[in-house]
mmCIF file of C-alpha atoms in Angstrom:
data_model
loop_
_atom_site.group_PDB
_atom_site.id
_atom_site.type_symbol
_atom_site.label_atom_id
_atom_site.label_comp_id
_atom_site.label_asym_id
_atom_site.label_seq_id
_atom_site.Cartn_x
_atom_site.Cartn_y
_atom_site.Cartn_z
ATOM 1 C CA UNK A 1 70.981 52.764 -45.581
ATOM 2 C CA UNK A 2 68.681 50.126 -45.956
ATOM 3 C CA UNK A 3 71.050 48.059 -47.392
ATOM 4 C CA UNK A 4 73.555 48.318 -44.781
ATOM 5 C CA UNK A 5 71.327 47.469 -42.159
ATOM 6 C CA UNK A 6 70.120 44.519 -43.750
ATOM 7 C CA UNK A 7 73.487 43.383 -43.694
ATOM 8 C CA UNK A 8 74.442 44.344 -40.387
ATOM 9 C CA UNK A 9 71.841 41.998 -39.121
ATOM 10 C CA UNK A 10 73.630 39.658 -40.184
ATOM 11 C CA UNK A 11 76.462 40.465 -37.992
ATOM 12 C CA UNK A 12 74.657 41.251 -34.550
ATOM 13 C CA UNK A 13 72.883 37.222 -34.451
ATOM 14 C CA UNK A 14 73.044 35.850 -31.108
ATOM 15 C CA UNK A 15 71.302 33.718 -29.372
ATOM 16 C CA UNK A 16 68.369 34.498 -27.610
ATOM 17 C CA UNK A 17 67.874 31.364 -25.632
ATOM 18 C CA UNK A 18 68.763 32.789 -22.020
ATOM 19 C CA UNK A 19 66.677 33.039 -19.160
ATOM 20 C CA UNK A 20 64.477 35.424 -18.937
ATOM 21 C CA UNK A 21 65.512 38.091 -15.996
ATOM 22 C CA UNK A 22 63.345 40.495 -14.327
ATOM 23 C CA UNK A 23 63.882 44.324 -15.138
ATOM 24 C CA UNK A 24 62.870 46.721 -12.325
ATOM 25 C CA UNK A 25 62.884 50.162 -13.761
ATOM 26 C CA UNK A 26 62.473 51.809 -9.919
ATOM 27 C CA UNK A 27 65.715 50.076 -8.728
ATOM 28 C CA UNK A 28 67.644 51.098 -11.894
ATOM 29 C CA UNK A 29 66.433 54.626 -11.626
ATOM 30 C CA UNK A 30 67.158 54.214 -7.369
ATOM 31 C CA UNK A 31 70.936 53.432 -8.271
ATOM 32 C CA UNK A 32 71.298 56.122 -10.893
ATOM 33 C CA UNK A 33 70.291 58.943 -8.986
ATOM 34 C CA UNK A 34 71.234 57.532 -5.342
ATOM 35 C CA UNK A 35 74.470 55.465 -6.099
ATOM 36 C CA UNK A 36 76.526 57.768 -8.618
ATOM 37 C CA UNK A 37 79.660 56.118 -7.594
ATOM 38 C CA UNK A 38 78.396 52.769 -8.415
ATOM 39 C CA UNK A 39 76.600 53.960 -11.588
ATOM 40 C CA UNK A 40 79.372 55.350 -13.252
ATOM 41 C CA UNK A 41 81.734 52.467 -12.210
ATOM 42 C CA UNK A 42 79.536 50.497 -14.532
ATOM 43 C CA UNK A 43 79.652 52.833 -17.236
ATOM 44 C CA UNK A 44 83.197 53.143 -17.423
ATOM 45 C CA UNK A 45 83.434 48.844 -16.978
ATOM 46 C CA UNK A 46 81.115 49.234 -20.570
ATOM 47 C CA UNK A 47 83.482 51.886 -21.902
ATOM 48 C CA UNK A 48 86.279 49.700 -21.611
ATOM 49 C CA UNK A 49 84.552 46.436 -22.955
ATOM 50 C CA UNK A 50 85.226 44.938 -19.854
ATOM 51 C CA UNK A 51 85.428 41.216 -20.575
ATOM 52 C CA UNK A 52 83.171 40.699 -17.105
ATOM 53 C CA UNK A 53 80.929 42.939 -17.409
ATOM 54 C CA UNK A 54 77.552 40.790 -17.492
ATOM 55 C CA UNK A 55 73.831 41.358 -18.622
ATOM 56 C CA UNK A 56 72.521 43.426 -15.282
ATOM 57 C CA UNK A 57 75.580 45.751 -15.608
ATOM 58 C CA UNK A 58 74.646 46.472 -19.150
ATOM 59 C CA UNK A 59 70.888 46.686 -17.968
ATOM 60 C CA UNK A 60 72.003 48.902 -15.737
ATOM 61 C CA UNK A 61 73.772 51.405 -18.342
ATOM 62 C CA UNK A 62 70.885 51.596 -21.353
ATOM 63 C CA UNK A 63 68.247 51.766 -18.894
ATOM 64 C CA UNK A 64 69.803 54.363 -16.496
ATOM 65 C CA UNK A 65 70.581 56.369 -19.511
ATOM 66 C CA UNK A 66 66.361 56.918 -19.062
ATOM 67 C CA UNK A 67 66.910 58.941 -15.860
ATOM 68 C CA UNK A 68 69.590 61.263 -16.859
ATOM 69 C CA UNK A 69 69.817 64.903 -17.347
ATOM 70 C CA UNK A 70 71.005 64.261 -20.836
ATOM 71 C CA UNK A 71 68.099 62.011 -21.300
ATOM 72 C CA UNK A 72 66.148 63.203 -24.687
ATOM 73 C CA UNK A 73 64.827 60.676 -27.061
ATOM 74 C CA UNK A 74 63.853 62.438 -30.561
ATOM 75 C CA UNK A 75 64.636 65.624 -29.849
ATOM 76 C CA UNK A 76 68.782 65.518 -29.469
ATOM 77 C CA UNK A 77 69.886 68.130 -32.273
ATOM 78 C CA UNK A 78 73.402 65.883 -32.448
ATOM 79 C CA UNK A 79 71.769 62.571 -33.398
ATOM 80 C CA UNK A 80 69.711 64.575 -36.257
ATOM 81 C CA UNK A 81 72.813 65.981 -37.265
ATOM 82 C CA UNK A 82 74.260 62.401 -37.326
ATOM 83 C CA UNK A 83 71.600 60.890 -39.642
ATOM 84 C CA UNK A 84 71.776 64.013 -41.871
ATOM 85 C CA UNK A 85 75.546 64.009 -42.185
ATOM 86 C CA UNK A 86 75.163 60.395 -43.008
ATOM 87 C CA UNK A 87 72.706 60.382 -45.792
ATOM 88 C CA UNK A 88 75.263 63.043 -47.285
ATOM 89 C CA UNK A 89 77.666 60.396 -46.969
ATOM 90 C CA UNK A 90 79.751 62.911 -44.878
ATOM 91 C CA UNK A 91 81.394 60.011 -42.703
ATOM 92 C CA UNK A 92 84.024 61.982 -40.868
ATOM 93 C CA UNK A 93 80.947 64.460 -39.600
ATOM 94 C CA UNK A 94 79.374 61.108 -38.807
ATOM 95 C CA UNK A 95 82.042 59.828 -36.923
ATOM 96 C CA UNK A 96 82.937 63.184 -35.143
ATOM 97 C CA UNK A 97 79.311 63.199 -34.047
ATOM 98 C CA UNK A 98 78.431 59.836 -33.367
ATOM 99 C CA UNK A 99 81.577 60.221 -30.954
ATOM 100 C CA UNK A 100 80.182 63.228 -29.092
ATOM 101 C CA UNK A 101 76.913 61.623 -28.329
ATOM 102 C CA UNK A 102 78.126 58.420 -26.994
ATOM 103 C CA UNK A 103 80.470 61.339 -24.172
ATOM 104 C CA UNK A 104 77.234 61.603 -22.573
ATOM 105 C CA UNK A 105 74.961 58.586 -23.909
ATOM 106 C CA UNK A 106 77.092 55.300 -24.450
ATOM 107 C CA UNK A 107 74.851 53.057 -24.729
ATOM 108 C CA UNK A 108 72.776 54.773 -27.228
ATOM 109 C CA UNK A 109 72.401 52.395 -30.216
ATOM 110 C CA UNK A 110 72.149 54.739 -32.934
ATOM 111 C CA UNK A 111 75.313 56.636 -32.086
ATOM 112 C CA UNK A 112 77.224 53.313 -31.389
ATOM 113 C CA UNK A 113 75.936 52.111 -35.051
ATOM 114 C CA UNK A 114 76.557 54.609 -37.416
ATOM 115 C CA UNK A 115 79.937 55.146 -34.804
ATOM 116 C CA UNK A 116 81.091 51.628 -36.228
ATOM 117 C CA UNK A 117 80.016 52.480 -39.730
ATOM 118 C CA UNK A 118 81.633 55.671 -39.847
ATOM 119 C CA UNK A 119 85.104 54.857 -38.251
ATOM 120 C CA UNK A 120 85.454 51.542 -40.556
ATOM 121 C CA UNK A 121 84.746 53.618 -43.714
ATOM 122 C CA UNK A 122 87.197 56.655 -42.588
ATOM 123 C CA UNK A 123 90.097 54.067 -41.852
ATOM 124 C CA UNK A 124 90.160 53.697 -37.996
ATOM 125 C CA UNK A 125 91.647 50.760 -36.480
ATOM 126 C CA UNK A 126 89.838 47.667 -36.060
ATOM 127 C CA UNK A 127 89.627 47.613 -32.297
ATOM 128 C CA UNK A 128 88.015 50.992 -32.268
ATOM 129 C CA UNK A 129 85.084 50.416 -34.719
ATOM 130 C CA UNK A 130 85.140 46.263 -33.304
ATOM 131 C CA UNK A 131 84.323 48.378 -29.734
ATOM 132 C CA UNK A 132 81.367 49.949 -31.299
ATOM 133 C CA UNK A 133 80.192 46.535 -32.742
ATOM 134 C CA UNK A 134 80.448 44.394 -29.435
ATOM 135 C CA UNK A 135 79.012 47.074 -27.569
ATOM 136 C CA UNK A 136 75.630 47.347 -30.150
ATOM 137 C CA UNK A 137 75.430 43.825 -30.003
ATOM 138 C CA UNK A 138 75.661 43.346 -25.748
ATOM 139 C CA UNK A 139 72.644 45.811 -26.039
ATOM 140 C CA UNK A 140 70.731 44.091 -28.320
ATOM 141 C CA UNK A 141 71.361 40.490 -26.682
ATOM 142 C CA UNK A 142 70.581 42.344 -22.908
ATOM 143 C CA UNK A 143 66.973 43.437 -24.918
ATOM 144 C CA UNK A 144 66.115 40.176 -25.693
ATOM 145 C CA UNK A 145 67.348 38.737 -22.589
ATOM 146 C CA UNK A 146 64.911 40.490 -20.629
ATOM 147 C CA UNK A 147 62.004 40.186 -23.163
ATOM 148 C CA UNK A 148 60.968 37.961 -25.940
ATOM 149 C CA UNK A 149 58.740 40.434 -28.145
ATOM 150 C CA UNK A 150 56.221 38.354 -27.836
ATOM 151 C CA UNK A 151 53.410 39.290 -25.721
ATOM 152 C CA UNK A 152 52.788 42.771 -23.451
ATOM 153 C CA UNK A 153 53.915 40.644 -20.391
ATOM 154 C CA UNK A 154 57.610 40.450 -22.096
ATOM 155 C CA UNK A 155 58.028 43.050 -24.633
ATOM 156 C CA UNK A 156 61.392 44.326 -25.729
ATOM 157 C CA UNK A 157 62.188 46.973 -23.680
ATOM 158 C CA UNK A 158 63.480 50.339 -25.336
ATOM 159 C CA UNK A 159 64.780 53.559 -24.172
ATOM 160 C CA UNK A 160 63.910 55.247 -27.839
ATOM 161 C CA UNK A 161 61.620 54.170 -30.078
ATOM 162 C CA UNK A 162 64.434 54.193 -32.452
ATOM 163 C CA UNK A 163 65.556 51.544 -31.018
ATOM 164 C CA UNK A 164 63.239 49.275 -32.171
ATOM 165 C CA UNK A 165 64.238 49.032 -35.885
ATOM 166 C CA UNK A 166 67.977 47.897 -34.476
ATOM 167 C CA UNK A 167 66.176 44.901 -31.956
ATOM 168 C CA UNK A 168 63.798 43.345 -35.320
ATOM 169 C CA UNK A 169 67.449 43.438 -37.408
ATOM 170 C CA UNK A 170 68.460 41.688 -35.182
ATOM 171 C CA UNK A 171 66.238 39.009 -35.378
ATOM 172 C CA UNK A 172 65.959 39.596 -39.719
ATOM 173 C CA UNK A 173 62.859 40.935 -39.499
ATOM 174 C CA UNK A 174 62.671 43.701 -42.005
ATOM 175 C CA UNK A 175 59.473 44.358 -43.020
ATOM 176 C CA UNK A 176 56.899 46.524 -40.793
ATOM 177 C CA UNK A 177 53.212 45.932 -42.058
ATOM 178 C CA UNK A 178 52.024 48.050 -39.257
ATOM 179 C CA UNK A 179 52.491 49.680 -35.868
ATOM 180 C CA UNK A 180 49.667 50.534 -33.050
ATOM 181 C CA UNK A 181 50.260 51.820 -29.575
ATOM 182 C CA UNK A 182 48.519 50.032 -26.551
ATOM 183 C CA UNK A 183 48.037 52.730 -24.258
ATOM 184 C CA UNK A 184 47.330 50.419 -21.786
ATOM 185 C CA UNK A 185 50.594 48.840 -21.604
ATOM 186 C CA UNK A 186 52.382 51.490 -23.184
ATOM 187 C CA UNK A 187 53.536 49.017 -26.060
ATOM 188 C CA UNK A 188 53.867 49.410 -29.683
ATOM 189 C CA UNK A 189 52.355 46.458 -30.807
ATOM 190 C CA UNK A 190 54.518 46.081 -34.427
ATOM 191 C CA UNK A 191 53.121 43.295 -37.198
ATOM 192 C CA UNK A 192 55.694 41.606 -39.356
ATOM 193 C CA UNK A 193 56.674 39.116 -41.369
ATOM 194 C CA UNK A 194 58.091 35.999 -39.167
ATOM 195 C CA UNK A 195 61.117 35.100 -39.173
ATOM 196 C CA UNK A 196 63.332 32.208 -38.696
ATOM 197 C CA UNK A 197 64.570 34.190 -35.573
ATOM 198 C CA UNK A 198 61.225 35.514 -34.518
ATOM 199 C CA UNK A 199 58.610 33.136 -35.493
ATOM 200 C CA UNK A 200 55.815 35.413 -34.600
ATOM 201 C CA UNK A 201 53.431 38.228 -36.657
ATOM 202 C CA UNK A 202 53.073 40.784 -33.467
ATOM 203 C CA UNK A 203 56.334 42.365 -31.852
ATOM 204 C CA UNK A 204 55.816 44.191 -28.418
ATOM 205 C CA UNK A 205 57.923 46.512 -27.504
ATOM 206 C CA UNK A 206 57.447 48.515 -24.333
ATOM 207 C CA UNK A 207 58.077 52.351 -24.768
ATOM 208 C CA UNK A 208 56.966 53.429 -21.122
ATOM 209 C CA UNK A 209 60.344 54.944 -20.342
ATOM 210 C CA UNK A 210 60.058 57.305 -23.578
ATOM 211 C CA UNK A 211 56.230 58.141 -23.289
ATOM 212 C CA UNK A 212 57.109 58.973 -19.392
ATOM 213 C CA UNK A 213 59.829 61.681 -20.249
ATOM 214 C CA UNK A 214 57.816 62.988 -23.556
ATOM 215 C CA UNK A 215 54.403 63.381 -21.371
ATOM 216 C CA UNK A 216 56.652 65.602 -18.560
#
């Protein structure tokens, strides 16, 4: 799996050289649960790979996937099932699935990864398994829009800590020394080998979001 990743990397480059945005969690969570209409507008815009779709709608759909009923980071029985029908190389499970999740979480990375992987090897067309690629990557490039890893005051923000390991492929960094958690900030403060894309030996990411629902 290891390997694959380490090549999909490759694939989901972009450049992080945008501004830097502000990400208000209340105001995502105020439109969720208050504006229905609107949130679900957006989702189906991201559905369709909308070609306008821009950085705050995307924001707005991984983030607001944080206050939903569905909402369960580590303990959804479907994505286990999706990582064990994988390492038995039983793609169409993986596909079938990866596909149910993403019914009532599409923006979650994991499904929309192993969606792509699965569908290419099984023989779907291009534009279907392409979807699951732009989509992955929109995430990862709205992640490091609002953040730059670098420091508590702009971590990468992540709905999952599983999550993470898809943000530092991005950026080719595949090798974790070690991990703490500030509970201060509610980061996992990650050190790694720099990269040419991340040119730094401590990764933030902020895990609020997760440690919020888990702590309920």
């Amino acid at each position: 799996m290891k390997k694959i990743l380490t090549i999909t990397a490759l694939i989901f480059m972009a450049t992080f050289a945008q501004a830097q945005l502000m990400l208000d969690y209340k105001t995502i969570e105020g439109i969720v649960k208050n504006e229905k209409s609107y949130f679900n507008d957006i989702v189906e815009l991201f559905n369709n790979d909308d070609p306008y779709i821009d950085v705050d709608d995307i924001a707005l759909v991984y983030y607001g996937q944080a206050f939903l009923p569905s909402y369960n980071p580590g303990k959804d029985a479907n994505e286990k099932k999706m990582r064990e029908y994988f390492n038995e190389d039983n793609y169409p499970k993986v596909y079938e699935t990866a596909k149910n999740i993403l019914k009532y979480n599409p923006a979650n990375l994991d499904a929309l990864f192993y969606a792509w992987i699965s569908s290419k090897t099984i023989g779907k067309s291009e534009e279907e398994y392409l979807s699951y690629v732009n989509k992955h990557q929109e995430i990862i490039s709205m992640i490091t829009t609002y953040g730059d890893g670098k420091s508590s005051d702009k971590p990468f923000r992540v709905v999952n800590p599983e999550d993470q390991k898809h943000v530092m492929l991005s950026l080719n960094i595949d090798n974790e020394i070690s991990r703490e958690l500030d509970t201060e900030t509610l980061c996992n403060i990650i050190i790694v080998e720099p990269s040419r894309d991340f040119q730094a030996r401590r990764m933030y990411f902020d895990i609020s979001l997760y440690l919020n629902n888990v702590s309920k």
